[in-house]
mmCIF file of C-alpha atoms in Angstrom:
data_model
loop_
_atom_site.group_PDB
_atom_site.id
_atom_site.type_symbol
_atom_site.label_atom_id
_atom_site.label_comp_id
_atom_site.label_asym_id
_atom_site.label_seq_id
_atom_site.Cartn_x
_atom_site.Cartn_y
_atom_site.Cartn_z
ATOM 1 C CA MET A 28 24.771 40.223 -59.762
ATOM 2 C CA GLU A 29 27.946 39.076 -61.201
ATOM 3 C CA ASN A 30 31.012 39.664 -59.156
ATOM 4 C CA LYS A 31 33.689 41.048 -60.783
ATOM 5 C CA THR A 32 36.219 38.692 -59.420
ATOM 6 C CA ALA A 33 33.465 35.854 -59.904
ATOM 7 C CA PHE A 34 35.197 32.027 -59.491
ATOM 8 C CA ASP A 35 35.891 30.489 -62.518
ATOM 9 C CA LEU A 36 35.360 27.016 -62.115
ATOM 10 C CA ASN A 37 37.120 25.955 -65.458
ATOM 11 C CA LEU A 38 40.144 28.276 -64.721
ATOM 12 C CA ALA A 39 40.528 26.808 -61.378
ATOM 13 C CA ILE A 40 40.619 23.318 -62.626
ATOM 14 C CA GLN A 41 42.934 24.443 -65.191
ATOM 15 C CA HIS A 42 44.936 26.030 -62.995
ATOM 16 C CA TRP A 43 44.847 23.096 -60.223
ATOM 17 C CA ARG A 44 45.987 20.206 -63.436
ATOM 18 C CA GLU A 45 48.926 22.732 -64.533
ATOM 19 C CA GLY A 46 50.245 22.610 -61.085
ATOM 20 C CA LEU A 47 50.587 18.851 -61.211
ATOM 21 C CA ALA A 48 51.743 18.858 -64.298
ATOM 22 C CA GLN A 49 54.833 20.896 -63.335
ATOM 23 C CA SER A 50 55.929 17.115 -62.059
ATOM 24 C CA ALA A 51 57.165 14.712 -64.347
ATOM 25 C CA ALA A 52 55.666 12.133 -62.214
ATOM 26 C CA PHE A 53 52.394 12.262 -63.980
ATOM 27 C CA ARG A 54 52.214 10.973 -67.290
ATOM 28 C CA ASN A 55 49.146 13.170 -69.363
ATOM 29 C CA GLU A 56 46.405 10.159 -68.981
ATOM 30 C CA ASN A 57 46.990 10.205 -65.219
ATOM 31 C CA LEU A 58 46.421 14.080 -65.306
ATOM 32 C CA ASP A 59 43.211 13.472 -67.775
ATOM 33 C CA GLU A 60 41.988 10.785 -65.268
ATOM 34 C CA LEU A 61 42.596 12.850 -61.893
ATOM 35 C CA GLU A 62 40.835 15.962 -63.703
ATOM 36 C CA SER A 63 37.998 13.860 -64.457
ATOM 37 C CA HIS A 64 37.711 12.438 -61.109
ATOM 38 C CA LEU A 65 37.645 15.868 -60.015
ATOM 39 C CA ARG A 66 35.081 17.084 -62.009
ATOM 40 C CA ASP A 67 32.967 14.200 -60.631
ATOM 41 C CA SER A 68 33.285 14.862 -57.434
ATOM 42 C CA ILE A 69 32.659 18.854 -57.904
ATOM 43 C CA GLU A 70 29.410 17.780 -59.813
ATOM 44 C CA ARG A 71 28.369 15.764 -56.678
ATOM 45 C CA LEU A 72 29.016 18.221 -54.278
ATOM 46 C CA GLN A 73 27.642 20.828 -56.139
ATOM 47 C CA SER A 74 24.448 19.205 -56.157
ATOM 48 C CA PRO A 75 23.196 19.726 -52.803
ATOM 49 C CA GLY A 76 23.630 23.376 -53.151
ATOM 50 C CA LEU A 77 27.623 23.873 -52.544
ATOM 51 C CA SER A 78 28.690 26.923 -55.105
ATOM 52 C CA GLY A 79 31.506 26.259 -57.412
ATOM 53 C CA GLU A 80 34.341 27.581 -55.311
ATOM 54 C CA GLU A 81 33.516 25.561 -52.280
ATOM 55 C CA ALA A 82 32.654 22.361 -54.250
ATOM 56 C CA PHE A 83 36.232 22.718 -55.877
ATOM 57 C CA LEU A 84 37.975 23.386 -52.186
ATOM 58 C CA ILE A 85 36.562 20.083 -51.098
ATOM 59 C CA ALA A 86 37.127 18.227 -54.120
ATOM 60 C CA THR A 87 40.722 19.054 -54.405
ATOM 61 C CA ARG A 88 41.000 18.469 -50.789
ATOM 62 C CA ARG A 89 39.938 14.691 -51.145
ATOM 63 C CA VAL A 90 41.577 14.167 -54.124
ATOM 64 C CA GLY A 91 44.672 14.607 -51.862
ATOM 65 C CA ASN A 92 48.085 16.561 -51.215
ATOM 66 C CA ALA A 93 50.065 17.276 -54.526
ATOM 67 C CA GLN A 94 53.199 16.057 -53.000
ATOM 68 C CA ARG A 95 51.670 12.714 -51.756
ATOM 69 C CA LEU A 96 50.314 12.485 -55.217
ATOM 70 C CA GLU A 97 53.711 12.969 -57.101
ATOM 71 C CA GLN A 98 55.274 10.527 -54.766
ATOM 72 C CA GLU A 99 52.929 7.768 -55.672
ATOM 73 C CA TYR A 100 52.802 8.071 -59.185
ATOM 74 C CA GLY A 101 56.172 8.771 -59.250
ATOM 75 C CA LYS A 102 56.801 4.899 -58.086
ATOM 76 C CA MET A 103 54.421 4.076 -60.648
ATOM 77 C CA ASN A 104 55.758 5.967 -63.763
ATOM 78 C CA GLY A 105 59.603 5.632 -62.775
ATOM 79 C CA THR A 106 60.835 3.949 -66.388
ATOM 80 C CA GLY A 107 58.461 6.639 -68.244
ATOM 81 C CA ILE A 108 60.139 9.610 -66.256
ATOM 82 C CA TRP A 109 63.460 8.189 -67.169
ATOM 83 C CA LEU A 110 62.560 7.989 -71.014
ATOM 84 C CA ASP A 111 61.263 11.330 -70.764
ATOM 85 C CA ARG A 112 64.406 12.666 -69.631
ATOM 86 C CA CYS A 113 66.429 10.895 -72.183
ATOM 87 C CA LEU A 114 64.305 12.358 -74.704
ATOM 88 C CA TRP A 115 64.507 15.710 -73.470
ATOM 89 C CA VAL A 116 68.228 15.258 -73.759
ATOM 90 C CA LEU A 117 67.853 14.371 -77.661
ATOM 91 C CA VAL A 118 66.075 17.266 -78.001
ATOM 92 C CA ALA A 119 68.361 19.466 -76.385
ATOM 93 C CA VAL A 120 71.089 18.168 -78.837
ATOM 94 C CA GLN A 121 68.855 18.082 -81.589
ATOM 95 C CA LEU A 122 68.355 21.961 -81.084
ATOM 96 C CA TRP A 123 71.960 22.660 -80.788
ATOM 97 C CA SER A 124 72.752 21.026 -83.981
ATOM 98 C CA LEU A 125 70.065 22.901 -85.491
ATOM 99 C CA VAL A 126 71.396 26.307 -84.334
ATOM 100 C CA ALA A 127 75.295 25.359 -84.776
ATOM 101 C CA ASN A 128 74.423 24.327 -88.447
ATOM 102 C CA THR A 129 72.146 27.405 -89.155
ATOM 103 C CA SER A 130 75.652 29.224 -87.563
ATOM 104 C CA THR A 131 77.943 27.577 -89.923
ATOM 105 C CA LEU A 132 75.377 28.562 -92.887
ATOM 106 C CA VAL A 133 75.021 31.940 -92.374
ATOM 107 C CA VAL A 134 78.589 32.666 -91.792
ATOM 108 C CA GLY A 135 79.392 30.498 -94.762
ATOM 109 C CA LEU A 136 76.877 32.732 -97.344
ATOM 110 C CA MET A 137 78.319 35.737 -95.834
ATOM 111 C CA PHE A 138 81.569 35.606 -98.221
ATOM 112 C CA PRO A 139 79.795 35.588 -101.498
ATOM 113 C CA LEU A 140 77.334 38.317 -100.162
ATOM 114 C CA CYS A 141 80.394 40.407 -99.250
ATOM 115 C CA GLY A 142 81.725 40.066 -102.982
ATOM 116 C CA TRP A 143 78.556 40.773 -104.095
ATOM 117 C CA LEU A 144 78.740 44.204 -102.169
ATOM 118 C CA ASN A 145 81.790 44.734 -102.827
ATOM 119 C CA LYS A 146 80.592 45.040 -106.885
ATOM 120 C CA PHE A 147 78.305 47.864 -105.629
ATOM 121 C CA LEU A 148 80.627 49.859 -104.060
ATOM 122 C CA PRO A 149 82.635 51.468 -106.653
ATOM 123 C CA PHE A 150 83.197 55.123 -105.066
ATOM 124 C CA SER A 151 86.984 55.576 -104.249
ATOM 125 C CA GLY A 152 87.666 56.214 -100.521
ATOM 126 C CA ILE A 153 85.149 54.062 -99.238
ATOM 127 C CA PRO A 154 87.147 50.784 -97.755
ATOM 128 C CA LYS A 155 86.039 47.864 -99.292
ATOM 129 C CA ILE A 156 84.204 45.145 -97.125
ATOM 130 C CA GLY A 157 86.792 42.749 -96.507
ATOM 131 C CA GLU A 158 86.999 39.085 -96.059
ATOM 132 C CA ASP A 159 88.496 39.671 -92.490
ATOM 133 C CA TRP A 160 85.758 41.771 -91.123
ATOM 134 C CA ILE A 161 82.980 40.062 -92.599
ATOM 135 C CA GLN A 162 84.331 37.330 -90.947
ATOM 136 C CA THR A 163 84.599 38.768 -87.635
ATOM 137 C CA VAL A 164 81.107 40.438 -87.739
ATOM 138 C CA SER A 165 79.569 37.445 -88.821
ATOM 139 C CA VAL A 166 81.113 34.917 -86.813
ATOM 140 C CA LEU A 167 80.441 36.781 -83.578
ATOM 141 C CA MET A 168 76.808 37.937 -84.430
ATOM 142 C CA PHE A 169 76.114 34.503 -85.863
ATOM 143 C CA SER A 170 77.705 32.236 -83.259
ATOM 144 C CA PRO A 171 76.017 29.136 -82.008
ATOM 145 C CA ILE A 172 75.798 30.472 -78.540
ATOM 146 C CA ILE A 173 74.451 33.825 -79.791
ATOM 147 C CA LEU A 174 71.932 32.131 -81.893
ATOM 148 C CA ALA A 175 71.115 29.977 -78.643
ATOM 149 C CA LEU A 176 70.561 32.902 -76.241
ATOM 150 C CA ILE A 177 68.410 35.052 -79.051
ATOM 151 C CA ALA A 178 66.589 31.825 -79.380
ATOM 152 C CA VAL A 179 66.122 31.393 -75.352
ATOM 153 C CA LEU A 180 65.110 35.437 -75.106
ATOM 154 C CA ILE A 181 62.452 34.951 -77.952
ATOM 155 C CA GLY A 182 61.115 31.824 -76.517
ATOM 156 C CA ARG A 183 60.977 33.574 -72.616
ATOM 157 C CA PHE A 184 59.389 36.611 -73.963
ATOM 158 C CA LEU A 185 57.159 35.933 -77.149
ATOM 159 C CA LEU A 186 56.175 32.258 -76.592
ATOM 160 C CA TRP A 187 56.045 31.497 -73.458
ATOM 161 C CA PRO A 188 53.186 34.250 -72.275
ATOM 162 C CA LYS A 189 51.436 32.482 -75.014
ATOM 163 C CA ARG A 190 51.570 28.730 -73.553
ATOM 164 C CA LEU A 191 48.223 28.442 -72.732
ATOM 165 C CA GLY A 192 46.505 29.882 -75.706
ATOM 166 C CA SER A 193 48.809 27.601 -78.163
ATOM 167 C CA GLY A 194 47.690 23.882 -78.695
ATOM 168 C CA LEU A 195 50.469 22.721 -80.486
ATOM 169 C CA ILE A 196 53.292 24.493 -78.452
ATOM 170 C CA GLN A 197 51.300 23.103 -75.270
ATOM 171 C CA ASN A 198 51.274 19.357 -76.775
ATOM 172 C CA LEU A 199 54.680 19.347 -78.089
ATOM 173 C CA LEU A 200 55.587 20.335 -74.567
ATOM 174 C CA CYS A 201 53.919 17.627 -73.069
ATOM 175 C CA HIS A 202 55.352 15.002 -75.612
ATOM 176 C CA PRO A 203 58.677 15.400 -75.538
ATOM 177 C CA GLY A 204 58.913 12.104 -77.959
ATOM 178 C CA ARG A 205 56.642 14.173 -80.529
ATOM 179 C CA LEU A 206 58.772 17.294 -80.472
ATOM 180 C CA ALA A 207 62.251 15.176 -80.974
ATOM 181 C CA LEU A 208 60.674 13.690 -84.047
ATOM 182 C CA ARG A 209 59.652 17.184 -85.593
ATOM 183 C CA LEU A 210 62.433 18.363 -84.239
ATOM 184 C CA PHE A 211 64.295 15.485 -86.464
ATOM 185 C CA LEU A 212 62.298 16.122 -89.476
ATOM 186 C CA LEU A 213 63.021 20.102 -89.185
ATOM 187 C CA CYS A 214 66.841 18.969 -89.107
ATOM 188 C CA ALA A 215 66.585 16.716 -92.250
ATOM 189 C CA VAL A 216 65.211 19.259 -94.466
ATOM 190 C CA PHE A 217 67.059 21.905 -93.064
ATOM 191 C CA ASN A 218 70.592 19.891 -93.792
ATOM 192 C CA ILE A 219 69.538 18.921 -97.361
ATOM 193 C CA VAL A 220 68.807 22.644 -97.543
ATOM 194 C CA ALA A 221 71.935 24.104 -96.082
ATOM 195 C CA ALA A 222 74.097 21.650 -98.006
ATOM 196 C CA PHE A 223 72.095 22.803 -101.574
ATOM 197 C CA ALA A 224 72.925 26.484 -100.277
ATOM 198 C CA MET A 225 76.567 26.086 -99.798
ATOM 199 C CA GLN A 226 77.160 24.436 -102.796
ATOM 200 C CA THR A 227 75.080 26.595 -105.191
ATOM 201 C CA TRP A 228 76.351 30.291 -103.582
ATOM 202 C CA TYR A 229 79.095 29.543 -101.399
ATOM 203 C CA LEU A 230 81.835 27.349 -103.006
ATOM 204 C CA PRO A 231 81.886 29.234 -106.625
ATOM 205 C CA GLY A 232 81.871 32.229 -104.542
ATOM 206 C CA LEU A 233 84.657 34.819 -103.718
ATOM 207 C CA TYR A 234 86.218 32.356 -101.468
ATOM 208 C CA HIS A 235 88.785 30.106 -103.726
ATOM 209 C CA HIS A 236 90.422 28.532 -100.216
ATOM 210 C CA ALA A 237 87.224 26.994 -99.073
ATOM 211 C CA TYR A 238 87.782 23.063 -98.993
ATOM 212 C CA SER A 239 85.081 21.973 -101.647
ATOM 213 C CA PRO A 240 84.547 18.112 -101.153
ATOM 214 C CA GLY A 241 81.709 17.910 -103.631
ATOM 215 C CA LEU A 242 77.905 17.346 -103.259
ATOM 216 C CA ALA A 243 77.687 13.498 -102.706
ATOM 217 C CA PRO A 244 79.940 13.869 -99.621
ATOM 218 C CA GLN A 245 78.459 16.993 -98.349
ATOM 219 C CA VAL A 246 74.806 15.713 -98.294
ATOM 220 C CA LEU A 247 75.870 12.462 -96.430
ATOM 221 C CA SER A 248 77.980 14.098 -94.205
ATOM 222 C CA ARG A 249 74.844 16.256 -93.093
ATOM 223 C CA LEU A 250 72.454 13.496 -93.666
ATOM 224 C CA PHE A 251 74.391 11.005 -91.544
ATOM 225 C CA PRO A 252 73.913 12.728 -88.000
ATOM 226 C CA ALA A 253 70.630 13.046 -88.909
ATOM 227 C CA MET A 254 70.152 9.577 -89.719
ATOM 228 C CA LEU A 255 71.767 8.641 -86.068
ATOM 229 C CA TRP A 256 69.575 11.301 -84.323
ATOM 230 C CA ALA A 257 66.776 9.175 -86.469
ATOM 231 C CA THR A 258 68.003 6.134 -84.854
ATOM 232 C CA LEU A 259 68.282 7.224 -81.538
ATOM 233 C CA THR A 260 64.839 8.989 -81.727
ATOM 234 C CA PHE A 261 63.360 5.760 -82.638
ATOM 235 C CA PHE A 262 65.088 3.397 -80.137
ATOM 236 C CA ILE A 263 64.443 5.807 -77.354
ATOM 237 C CA ALA A 264 61.043 7.108 -78.260
ATOM 238 C CA ARG A 265 59.402 4.272 -79.450
ATOM 239 C CA LYS A 266 57.794 3.133 -76.098
ATOM 240 C CA ARG A 267 56.795 6.587 -75.491
ATOM 241 C CA ILE A 268 55.099 7.091 -78.856
ATOM 242 C CA ARG A 269 53.228 3.747 -78.468
ATOM 243 C CA VAL A 270 51.884 5.018 -75.150
ATOM 244 C CA ILE A 271 50.529 8.228 -76.901
ATOM 245 C CA ALA A 272 49.303 6.521 -79.601
ATOM 246 C CA THR A 273 46.729 4.721 -77.463
ATOM 247 C CA MET B 30 37.385 4.898 -39.129
ATOM 248 C CA LEU B 31 40.014 2.108 -40.477
ATOM 249 C CA SER B 32 43.749 2.589 -39.727
ATOM 250 C CA LYS B 33 45.887 3.604 -42.407
ATOM 251 C CA GLU B 34 47.533 0.426 -42.758
ATOM 252 C CA LEU B 35 44.129 -1.329 -42.709
ATOM 253 C CA VAL B 36 42.936 0.950 -45.526
ATOM 254 C CA ALA B 37 45.998 0.356 -47.650
ATOM 255 C CA ALA B 38 45.965 -3.175 -47.428
ATOM 256 C CA SER B 39 42.163 -3.786 -47.922
ATOM 257 C CA THR B 40 42.275 -1.456 -51.293
ATOM 258 C CA VAL B 41 43.451 -4.042 -53.493
ATOM 259 C CA PRO B 42 40.590 -7.347 -52.850
ATOM 260 C CA LEU B 43 38.267 -3.934 -52.103
ATOM 261 C CA VAL B 44 38.859 -2.732 -55.879
ATOM 262 C CA LEU B 45 38.354 -6.561 -57.107
ATOM 263 C CA SER B 46 35.347 -7.215 -55.189
ATOM 264 C CA VAL B 47 33.093 -3.924 -56.224
ATOM 265 C CA LEU B 48 34.448 -4.746 -59.823
ATOM 266 C CA THR B 49 32.915 -8.291 -59.633
ATOM 267 C CA GLU B 50 29.824 -6.080 -59.828
ATOM 268 C CA GLY B 51 30.625 -5.268 -63.488
ATOM 269 C CA GLU B 52 32.644 -2.607 -65.162
ATOM 270 C CA ILE B 53 33.428 0.998 -63.157
ATOM 271 C CA TYR B 54 35.505 4.297 -63.074
ATOM 272 C CA GLY B 55 37.365 5.442 -60.508
ATOM 273 C CA TYR B 56 35.384 8.291 -58.709
ATOM 274 C CA ALA B 57 32.052 5.817 -58.906
ATOM 275 C CA LEU B 58 34.150 3.034 -57.319
ATOM 276 C CA ILE B 59 35.352 5.341 -54.397
ATOM 277 C CA GLN B 60 31.643 5.867 -53.873
ATOM 278 C CA ARG B 61 30.619 2.742 -53.957
ATOM 279 C CA VAL B 62 33.255 1.447 -51.292
ATOM 280 C CA ARG B 63 32.189 4.840 -49.059
ATOM 281 C CA GLU B 64 28.882 3.826 -49.544
ATOM 282 C CA LEU B 65 29.206 0.141 -48.379
ATOM 283 C CA SER B 66 31.750 0.895 -45.694
ATOM 284 C CA GLY B 67 29.112 3.632 -44.292
ATOM 285 C CA GLY B 68 31.851 6.103 -44.423
ATOM 286 C CA GLN B 69 34.144 3.887 -42.539
ATOM 287 C CA ILE B 70 36.493 3.289 -45.550
ATOM 288 C CA GLU B 71 37.884 6.755 -46.497
ATOM 289 C CA TRP B 72 40.703 6.571 -49.360
ATOM 290 C CA THR B 73 42.508 9.606 -50.471
ATOM 291 C CA GLU B 74 40.769 9.654 -53.635
ATOM 292 C CA GLY B 75 43.750 10.367 -55.588
ATOM 293 C CA MET B 76 46.122 7.487 -54.053
ATOM 294 C CA LEU B 77 43.360 4.936 -55.602
ATOM 295 C CA TYR B 78 44.715 5.758 -59.152
ATOM 296 C CA PRO B 79 48.271 4.427 -58.919
ATOM 297 C CA VAL B 80 46.748 1.469 -57.162
ATOM 298 C CA LEU B 81 44.227 0.941 -60.007
ATOM 299 C CA HIS B 82 46.969 1.672 -62.842
ATOM 300 C CA TRP B 83 49.557 -0.963 -60.517
ATOM 301 C CA MET B 84 46.755 -3.515 -60.652
ATOM 302 C CA GLU B 85 46.268 -2.518 -64.690
ATOM 303 C CA LYS B 86 50.123 -3.677 -64.840
ATOM 304 C CA GLU B 87 49.537 -6.681 -63.287
ATOM 305 C CA ASP B 88 46.651 -7.722 -65.447
ATOM 306 C CA LEU B 89 44.616 -8.059 -62.675
ATOM 307 C CA ILE B 90 42.236 -5.432 -64.366
ATOM 308 C CA GLU B 91 42.005 -3.669 -67.925
ATOM 309 C CA ALA B 92 40.991 -0.192 -68.388
ATOM 310 C CA GLU B 93 39.522 1.881 -71.570
ATOM 311 C CA TRP B 94 38.762 5.422 -71.562
ATOM 312 C CA ARG B 95 35.012 5.901 -73.272
ATOM 313 C CA GLU B 96 32.751 8.743 -73.433
ATOM 314 C CA ALA B 97 30.100 8.618 -70.508
ATOM 315 C CA GLU B 98 26.736 10.092 -71.577
ATOM 316 C CA THR B 99 27.114 13.780 -70.281
ATOM 317 C CA GLY B 100 29.664 13.835 -72.979
ATOM 318 C CA ARG B 101 33.057 13.609 -71.040
ATOM 319 C CA LYS B 102 35.607 10.917 -71.222
ATOM 320 C CA ARG B 103 35.972 8.435 -68.392
ATOM 321 C CA LYS B 104 38.511 5.623 -67.516
ATOM 322 C CA TYR B 105 36.347 2.226 -67.073
ATOM 323 C CA TYR B 106 38.106 -0.847 -65.211
ATOM 324 C CA ARG B 107 36.974 -4.009 -65.743
ATOM 325 C CA LEU B 108 38.144 -7.575 -63.912
ATOM 326 C CA ARG B 109 40.274 -9.676 -65.788
ATOM 327 C CA LYS B 110 40.691 -13.897 -65.155
ATOM 328 C CA GLU B 111 43.874 -12.991 -63.613
ATOM 329 C CA GLY B 112 41.802 -10.727 -61.079
ATOM 330 C CA ARG B 113 39.300 -13.251 -60.300
ATOM 331 C CA LYS B 114 41.878 -15.600 -59.323
ATOM 332 C CA ALA B 115 44.004 -13.138 -57.129
ATOM 333 C CA LEU B 116 40.506 -12.213 -55.404
ATOM 334 C CA GLN B 117 40.169 -15.879 -54.783
ATOM 335 C CA GLN B 118 43.130 -15.916 -52.854
ATOM 336 C CA GLU B 119 42.669 -12.759 -51.067
ATOM 337 C CA LYS B 120 39.037 -13.909 -49.968
ATOM 338 C CA GLU B 121 40.281 -17.101 -48.627
ATOM 339 C CA GLN B 122 43.264 -15.032 -46.719
ATOM 340 C CA TRP B 123 40.873 -12.384 -45.306
ATOM 341 C CA MET B 124 38.402 -15.151 -44.549
ATOM 342 C CA THR B 125 41.336 -16.892 -42.728
ATOM 343 C CA VAL B 126 42.177 -13.846 -40.733
ATOM 344 C CA HIS B 127 38.297 -13.017 -39.920
ATOM 345 C CA ASP B 128 37.417 -16.787 -38.849
ATOM 346 C CA THR B 129 40.450 -16.526 -36.579
ATOM 347 C CA LEU B 130 39.683 -13.608 -35.062
ATOM 348 C CA SER B 131 35.866 -14.557 -34.574
ATOM 349 C CA LYS B 132 37.104 -17.474 -32.416
ATOM 350 C CA LEU B 133 39.289 -15.970 -30.345
ATOM 351 C CA TRP B 134 36.703 -13.198 -29.594
ATOM 352 C CA LYS B 135 33.807 -15.557 -29.006
ATOM 353 C CA THR B 136 35.816 -17.288 -26.716
ATOM 354 C CA LYS B 137 36.512 -14.299 -24.667
ATOM 355 C CA PRO B 138 33.764 -14.380 -22.381
ATOM 356 C CA HIS B 139 35.086 -17.580 -20.802
ATOM 357 C CA LEU B 140 37.972 -16.403 -20.038
ATOM 358 C CA THR B 141 36.631 -13.631 -17.492
#
């Protein structure tokens, strides 16, 4: 009869692998190889009649203590670990610029929205929505820090539990190079769209004091940081991307 | 059972020597050494891979991921030219140690 708490070998192997993956010392390929070894070892141990659980316990013990493995692999992958750290810094900076730009855009678009709303509030006695008021509320609501906090909360409670199921997110988390590259593309597209949006809806709007530098400088000023990120991503991620590709 | 130090020192020549028999993946390599040594040489299995990767970096061996008959992927290691040269040097050094010790141990009965 099947036991309710029957040992799930694949799940146990997955957990074992995830335990090792917590450390930056192992590259993905290292984990693939260790897992392949573990599966070979388990298969061999099971053939004389050991249960899955027994075979798993002996096999993991034979592979070795996680801490010592981490030390040895850390010595091998020193440069790679460094590169990963740089990439994570890059990812963080990119995320920040994305959040900061979103907040600028949203706050900017609040003014034409305020003007538009005022047109539909013709009743006397109801205070018109003033620019000061809108500015205060929107700056508070969409300040980069608040947006970053919301992003962290969404990430923590909505995305994290799905981490195991979602192949794309897990894949990106394992490969900071790919993540940085995707973020860069996202930033580039977003920046261009944002520049057009500001130019079309915000600048011709109510807020006449706004400094209007013209479309070309705006696009350029938004594209330039993106190009800078691209160059950085390229040079830092080059080696890592090659490693991933092979 | 061999001492830790001796196991560590003999890993590279052992790997190179097993690879002269043809390409092999990590698990099988460990099994082969265990079998040949009659269980006397016991590696902490996971520790072999950093050594293999180091040897790969040094161009002594090369590796390739391939699908086995079971459908699972395994990384196969193969000896390179540099590896053969290194093995030759290792052989000479180990033979020197072996010969010296043999001579010493053969003369031992005369001392008593």
